Amino acid sequence: MSEAGGCRGCGSLVPQRTPWSLVAATTALCLVSATSVWTAGADPMSREEKQKLGNQVLEMFDHAYGNYMEHAYPADELMPLTCRGRVRGQEPSRGDVDDALGKFSLTLIDSLDTLVVLNKTKEFEDAVRKVLRDVNLDNDVVVSVFETNIRVLGGLLGGHSLAIMLKEKGEHMQWYNDELLQMAKQLGYKLLPAFNTTSGLPYPRINLKFGMRKPEARTGTETDTCTACAGTLILEFAALSRFTGATVFEEYARKALDFLWEKRQRSSNLVGVTINIHTGDWVRKDSGVGAGIDSYYEYLLKAYVLLGDDSFLERFNTHYDAIMRYISQPPLLLDVHIHKPMLNARTWMDALLAFFPGLQVLKGDIRPAIETHEMLYQVIKKHNFLPEAFTTDFRVHWAQHPLRPEFAESTYFLYKATGDPYYLEVGKTLIENLNKYARVPCGFAAMKDVRTGSHEDRMDSFFLAEMFKYLYLLFADKEDIIFDIEDYIFTTEAHLLPLWLSTTNQNTSKKNTTSEYTELDDSNFDWTCPNTQILFPNDPLYAQSIREPLKNVVDKSCPRGIIRVEESFRSGAKPPLRARDFMATNPEHLEILKKMGVSLIHLKDGRVQLVQHAIQAASSIDAEDGLRFMQEMIELSSQQQKEQQLPPRAVQIVSHPFFGRVVLTAGPAQFGLDLSKHKETRGFVASSKPYNGCSELTNPEAVMGKIALIQRGQCMFAEKARNIQNAGAIGGIVIDDNEGSSSDTAPLFQMAGDGKDTDDIKIPMLFLFSKEGSIILDAIRDYEEVEVLLSDKAKDRDSEIENEDQPSSENDSQNQSAEQITSSSQEVDSVDQESSEESSLNTHSESLSPADTDSAASISPSEQTSNPTENLGTTNLDGECTDLDNQLQEQSETEEDSNPNVSWGKKVQPIDSILADWNEDIEAFEMMEKDEL
Ligand code: DMJ
């Protein structure tokens, strides 16, 4: 990519190549204009008020840092309740949490650059001297590679970056001679043995003194690591390489990133939470933007900013598309399965995902950032802090809060991007809550339970590294900071690395990168950057208008449901059965149905119908649960049907000897020429080479001006379309590679795009199952020249049924055969992965048949958890609690009226296979529910 093309319309703040130099941010450019254009909305905060709040942040920092230095230093952390230091091995083990503690004065190192941001230069100078004098990086301690990298290596590098900046200014740090950098290099070499795996993914832990191999090391037997653990190294490692000229660090970090990219799930472009460092197999296949994955995405985008390597942006954009397609359900961000991304993996969110709106600002996608941030803010207003995990209906799932900074981080970035003083008010609330609920005489204590306000004897180092930095910067004007923050990028621990590194010691670039990006489609690139002139054209109320509909999203969630579920948790009873969890083969579920007055009727045609008679429920509470269950089921079914009722298309063979009598039912595509809006496409057919159409055709002369036949499989449908279009084809027919498949026995689906812009595809594309496709292939063999018509004139099922009753006309034998090969199924599902292995996910089965009086729904297992309304339970985003009885009744009736096709699904996948498939999903879901972050 050319530098000029990198960012359209962004201008440039920093002399280097990238628009993303706006980052420290990202938004630097945008916010300059945003803050100056602000004219309306919430009352702008006065300079005095901002200064007051800034001073308050300084006082709070002094309280936290002062108490750490007084009562804990040189220990790693302060124990703010008992006013002493936490020393590894001397306190009861807290499991993985302790892996961050390496007897290296963690909090001091993590605080270094915060001191400079907060204009405490003298304290910084003292702190650096203490680090050089006291810190030992050679302790016999097993530490987390990830934590040591982001907190200690990042802390040393951030300290070094600002030390040289200060030295250059000529007033402070004149004695400094790169000593922090030398320590960072020493630590870097200590971490390198962790990368000694065939995959290049680092072991999760290393012994600072004994490395990996020595018997004393007490590590090196792990097989798995988290994606963020392996994918959050590049900023620090590349900075270390570029500062020192030792290329090895950047090379190792790049190799790990390359491997993760290679291992992404190819059809969803998502990554799982944990991966086997030896085999590269995904161990946990759930995928979100929070715990376990978060900073992997962050580092892809920021690596592009810092290093100017386009491949990182391309990877980020590919993942981002997938996140927005599957995980983002604004304002929620919900984990899904990487192989079945339409299937939610859990019904709760973790607090770490609160960084994501900030990253979205960096990417320039402001609207969802505002939405998610607003939802999170409402959760905070309800519980004072963001609980470690909370459900989709905003109940507390895990009640701790270790003073995490992610929400403050996103607030800062959103303020920078929008200039909306609302975000200053948000910051003010954060300050108030910290002082009111977390402040203790010896510092600030983590919350053990946000509901009760109880404390934990813990103050994590990231509280000083990040929280105070973002809060201070939120209220600071340019002149309040002694250097230009826009010249730096924030690491995930908010350490500052200078953007000039992008042009220094670049010799490691791309050494280990795969060649694959070059094969990817350029249209996936999003080279634009946040620009408030475009984002808020003449409308300073933009951010407010996005927040407005979400104003009461948390408060107005239905309390009845919440209380009910919480009560059942408290009493040890099981929570009510949710529609998405229901399995028709699970006897326990059938028992619950019975209690709720719901009966399961197996219809003759294989469909399953659910009917509820409230009067038959065991109690009024069970009846209400039954109604809720039915409502959820109806929502699921109705959503699914909406997606599925798409008209089929037709491929008609018009040449000799068929003369239009063979009409094959075909699936449409979500891209290319829409045959319902345009005239049919007519042409001779030709097989493409390669037959899968996944690369440039080697026989363009054969398909030029013709309709190309391509086999399903190996790559995305859209990619095939592009390849045949480039070879000059005027249309394409994808033929299923599943031998024996037919639209008689399988529901049709529409071919979805590849998550990128598919406007470039102009030709019509249709899908034929194998049996129908082989009719065309046989015809080519027998008659060579075969001409077909692609149209939307699929045989109408009703007329077909009518025809079945008609006696055959005299010369109708060929018509009859055409009838036989014309599918009667009118249900068209959507398949976005080309791989046929995935098709079962999208297979539509029993359709809704709400025939009974009380309420009825059918079960339709595939993709059912993808519906956000389902995840919100009885909450809707307008904040209204649903009137279950009325709504259910209404929905039940509308369903019947508006779905004339509800009983069409006669040609269905056998129930056993559907249930087996569904069962598998549910089992995976249940397993993940049990997992801890
Ligand atoms: C910090 O150590 C880093 O931000 C990390 O990426 C995950 N979150 C913690 C603070 O919550």
PDB file of C-alpha atoms in Angstrom, residues 343-470:
ATOM      1  CA  LEU A 343     -24.041 -19.892  17.815  1.00  0.00           C
ATOM      2  CA  ASN A 344     -23.449 -17.903  20.981  1.00  0.00           C
ATOM      3  CA  ALA A 345     -21.016 -19.525  23.337  1.00  0.00           C
ATOM      4  CA  ARG A 346     -22.257 -17.844  26.473  1.00  0.00           C
ATOM      5  CA  THR A 347     -24.822 -15.450  27.795  1.00  0.00           C
ATOM      6  CA  TRP A 348     -22.527 -13.188  29.722  1.00  0.00           C
ATOM      7  CA  MET A 349     -19.784 -10.707  29.001  1.00  0.00           C
ATOM      8  CA  ASP A 350     -16.531 -10.095  30.830  1.00  0.00           C
ATOM      9  CA  ALA A 351     -15.172  -6.785  32.011  1.00  0.00           C
ATOM     10  CA  LEU A 352     -12.045  -6.976  29.886  1.00  0.00           C
ATOM     11  CA  LEU A 353     -14.059  -6.345  26.744  1.00  0.00           C
ATOM     12  CA  ALA A 354     -14.567  -2.773  27.962  1.00  0.00           C
ATOM     13  CA  PHE A 355     -11.376  -1.846  26.094  1.00  0.00           C
ATOM     14  CA  PHE A 356     -13.053  -2.645  22.793  1.00  0.00           C
ATOM     15  CA  PRO A 357     -14.914   0.654  22.259  1.00  0.00           C
ATOM     16  CA  GLY A 358     -11.527   2.361  22.573  1.00  0.00           C
ATOM     17  CA  LEU A 359     -10.107   0.093  19.909  1.00  0.00           C
ATOM     18  CA  GLN A 360     -13.110   0.780  17.721  1.00  0.00           C
ATOM     19  CA  VAL A 361     -12.361   4.469  18.010  1.00  0.00           C
ATOM     20  CA  LEU A 362      -8.841   3.701  16.880  1.00  0.00           C
ATOM     21  CA  LYS A 363     -10.279   1.861  13.939  1.00  0.00           C
ATOM     22  CA  GLY A 364     -12.675   4.695  13.235  1.00  0.00           C
ATOM     23  CA  ASP A 365     -15.891   2.803  13.893  1.00  0.00           C
ATOM     24  CA  ILE A 366     -17.463   5.210  16.327  1.00  0.00           C
ATOM     25  CA  ARG A 367     -21.125   4.231  16.375  1.00  0.00           C
ATOM     26  CA  PRO A 368     -20.781   0.738  17.906  1.00  0.00           C
ATOM     27  CA  ALA A 369     -18.129   2.142  20.213  1.00  0.00           C
ATOM     28  CA  ILE A 370     -20.610   4.676  21.570  1.00  0.00           C
ATOM     29  CA  GLU A 371     -23.289   2.015  21.910  1.00  0.00           C
ATOM     30  CA  THR A 372     -21.214  -0.538  23.787  1.00  0.00           C
ATOM     31  CA  HIS A 373     -19.637   2.128  25.970  1.00  0.00           C
ATOM     32  CA  GLU A 374     -23.074   3.431  26.899  1.00  0.00           C
ATOM     33  CA  MET A 375     -24.280  -0.037  27.835  1.00  0.00           C
ATOM     34  CA  LEU A 376     -21.173  -0.558  29.987  1.00  0.00           C
ATOM     35  CA  TYR A 377     -21.660   2.803  31.646  1.00  0.00           C
ATOM     36  CA  GLN A 378     -25.159   1.870  32.643  1.00  0.00           C
ATOM     37  CA  VAL A 379     -23.916  -1.368  34.164  1.00  0.00           C
ATOM     38  CA  ILE A 380     -21.387   0.706  36.098  1.00  0.00           C
ATOM     39  CA  LYS A 381     -24.053   3.128  37.263  1.00  0.00           C
ATOM     40  CA  LYS A 382     -26.022   0.198  38.541  1.00  0.00           C
ATOM     41  CA  HIS A 383     -23.173  -1.531  40.390  1.00  0.00           C
ATOM     42  CA  ASN A 384     -20.692   1.356  40.872  1.00  0.00           C
ATOM     43  CA  PHE A 385     -18.061  -0.680  39.030  1.00  0.00           C
ATOM     44  CA  LEU A 386     -18.029  -3.074  36.162  1.00  0.00           C
ATOM     45  CA  PRO A 387     -18.337  -6.580  37.615  1.00  0.00           C
ATOM     46  CA  GLU A 388     -15.823  -9.069  36.225  1.00  0.00           C
ATOM     47  CA  ALA A 389     -18.668 -10.655  34.295  1.00  0.00           C
ATOM     48  CA  PHE A 390     -22.292  -9.731  33.754  1.00  0.00           C
ATOM     49  CA  THR A 391     -25.115 -11.380  31.897  1.00  0.00           C
ATOM     50  CA  THR A 392     -26.891 -10.226  28.783  1.00  0.00           C
ATOM     51  CA  ASP A 393     -29.678  -8.997  30.995  1.00  0.00           C
ATOM     52  CA  PHE A 394     -27.100  -7.125  33.060  1.00  0.00           C
ATOM     53  CA  ARG A 395     -27.100  -9.200  36.169  1.00  0.00           C
ATOM     54  CA  VAL A 396     -23.858  -9.737  37.998  1.00  0.00           C
ATOM     55  CA  HIS A 397     -22.234 -12.975  36.895  1.00  0.00           C
ATOM     56  CA  TRP A 398     -18.884 -12.608  38.699  1.00  0.00           C
ATOM     57  CA  ALA A 399     -18.998  -9.938  41.315  1.00  0.00           C
ATOM     58  CA  GLN A 400     -15.320  -8.961  41.715  1.00  0.00           C
ATOM     59  CA  HIS A 401     -13.793  -5.810  40.288  1.00  0.00           C
ATOM     60  CA  PRO A 402     -10.003  -5.494  40.548  1.00  0.00           C
ATOM     61  CA  LEU A 403     -10.019  -1.773  39.639  1.00  0.00           C
ATOM     62  CA  ARG A 404      -9.636  -2.484  35.947  1.00  0.00           C
ATOM     63  CA  PRO A 405      -8.885   0.484  33.710  1.00  0.00           C
ATOM     64  CA  GLU A 406     -10.464  -0.638  30.422  1.00  0.00           C
ATOM     65  CA  PHE A 407     -13.617   1.404  30.732  1.00  0.00           C
ATOM     66  CA  ALA A 408     -11.661   4.570  31.594  1.00  0.00           C
ATOM     67  CA  GLU A 409      -9.485   3.856  28.553  1.00  0.00           C
ATOM     68  CA  SER A 410     -12.498   3.698  26.226  1.00  0.00           C
ATOM     69  CA  THR A 411     -13.981   6.793  27.835  1.00  0.00           C
ATOM     70  CA  TYR A 412     -10.786   8.710  27.108  1.00  0.00           C
ATOM     71  CA  PHE A 413     -10.712   7.628  23.468  1.00  0.00           C
ATOM     72  CA  LEU A 414     -14.376   8.385  22.945  1.00  0.00           C
ATOM     73  CA  TYR A 415     -13.949  11.836  24.416  1.00  0.00           C
ATOM     74  CA  LYS A 416     -11.004  12.423  22.129  1.00  0.00           C
ATOM     75  CA  ALA A 417     -12.993  11.324  19.103  1.00  0.00           C
ATOM     76  CA  THR A 418     -16.245  13.078  19.841  1.00  0.00           C
ATOM     77  CA  GLY A 419     -15.368  16.002  22.083  1.00  0.00           C
ATOM     78  CA  ASP A 420     -18.657  15.293  23.785  1.00  0.00           C
ATOM     79  CA  PRO A 421     -18.465  16.556  27.405  1.00  0.00           C
ATOM     80  CA  TYR A 422     -20.726  13.670  28.337  1.00  0.00           C
ATOM     81  CA  TYR A 423     -17.559  11.589  28.513  1.00  0.00           C
ATOM     82  CA  LEU A 424     -16.027  14.045  30.985  1.00  0.00           C
ATOM     83  CA  GLU A 425     -19.055  13.488  33.180  1.00  0.00           C
ATOM     84  CA  VAL A 426     -18.526   9.741  32.840  1.00  0.00           C
ATOM     85  CA  GLY A 427     -14.924  10.222  33.991  1.00  0.00           C
ATOM     86  CA  LYS A 428     -16.127  12.290  36.921  1.00  0.00           C
ATOM     87  CA  THR A 429     -18.403   9.443  37.985  1.00  0.00           C
ATOM     88  CA  LEU A 430     -15.499   7.004  37.822  1.00  0.00           C
ATOM     89  CA  ILE A 431     -13.446   9.265  40.071  1.00  0.00           C
ATOM     90  CA  GLU A 432     -16.295   9.647  42.529  1.00  0.00           C
ATOM     91  CA  ASN A 433     -16.920   5.911  42.705  1.00  0.00           C
ATOM     92  CA  LEU A 434     -13.264   5.120  43.228  1.00  0.00           C
ATOM     93  CA  ASN A 435     -13.049   7.565  46.102  1.00  0.00           C
ATOM     94  CA  LYS A 436     -16.332   6.535  47.579  1.00  0.00           C
ATOM     95  CA  TYR A 437     -16.139   2.771  47.347  1.00  0.00           C
ATOM     96  CA  ALA A 438     -12.536   1.683  46.739  1.00  0.00           C
ATOM     97  CA  ARG A 439     -10.467   4.195  48.672  1.00  0.00           C
ATOM     98  CA  VAL A 440      -9.027   2.924  51.933  1.00  0.00           C
ATOM     99  CA  PRO A 441      -6.483   4.538  54.246  1.00  0.00           C
ATOM    100  CA  CYS A 442      -3.589   2.705  52.599  1.00  0.00           C
ATOM    101  CA  GLY A 443      -4.510   3.062  48.951  1.00  0.00           C
ATOM    102  CA  PHE A 444      -7.341   1.756  46.804  1.00  0.00           C
ATOM    103  CA  ALA A 445      -8.653  -1.755  47.314  1.00  0.00           C
ATOM    104  CA  ALA A 446     -10.128  -4.024  44.675  1.00  0.00           C
ATOM    105  CA  MET A 447     -13.783  -4.869  45.105  1.00  0.00           C
ATOM    106  CA  LYS A 448     -14.486  -8.411  46.188  1.00  0.00           C
ATOM    107  CA  ASP A 449     -18.171  -7.988  45.457  1.00  0.00           C
ATOM    108  CA  VAL A 450     -19.552  -4.925  43.728  1.00  0.00           C
ATOM    109  CA  ARG A 451     -22.996  -5.658  45.162  1.00  0.00           C
ATOM    110  CA  THR A 452     -21.941  -5.564  48.780  1.00  0.00           C
ATOM    111  CA  GLY A 453     -19.009  -3.174  48.466  1.00  0.00           C
ATOM    112  CA  SER A 454     -16.672  -5.627  50.184  1.00  0.00           C
ATOM    113  CA  HIS A 455     -12.951  -5.322  49.491  1.00  0.00           C
ATOM    114  CA  GLU A 456     -10.046  -7.539  48.585  1.00  0.00           C
ATOM    115  CA  ASP A 457      -6.550  -6.887  49.930  1.00  0.00           C
ATOM    116  CA  ARG A 458      -5.221  -6.131  46.500  1.00  0.00           C
ATOM    117  CA  MET A 459      -4.207  -3.180  44.340  1.00  0.00           C
ATOM    118  CA  ASP A 460      -2.978  -4.409  40.975  1.00  0.00           C
ATOM    119  CA  SER A 461      -0.124  -2.598  39.288  1.00  0.00           C
ATOM    120  CA  PHE A 462      -2.259  -1.847  36.214  1.00  0.00           C
ATOM    121  CA  PHE A 463      -4.306   0.492  38.380  1.00  0.00           C
ATOM    122  CA  LEU A 464      -1.315   2.846  38.486  1.00  0.00           C
ATOM    123  CA  ALA A 465      -0.073   2.106  34.998  1.00  0.00           C
ATOM    124  CA  GLU A 466      -3.404   2.702  33.282  1.00  0.00           C
ATOM    125  CA  MET A 467      -6.257   4.072  35.340  1.00  0.00           C
ATOM    126  CA  PHE A 468      -4.579   7.295  36.440  1.00  0.00           C
ATOM    127  CA  LYS A 469      -3.048   7.878  33.040  1.00  0.00           C
ATOM    128  CA  TYR A 470      -6.358   7.695  31.192  1.00  0.00           C
TER     129      TYR A 470
END
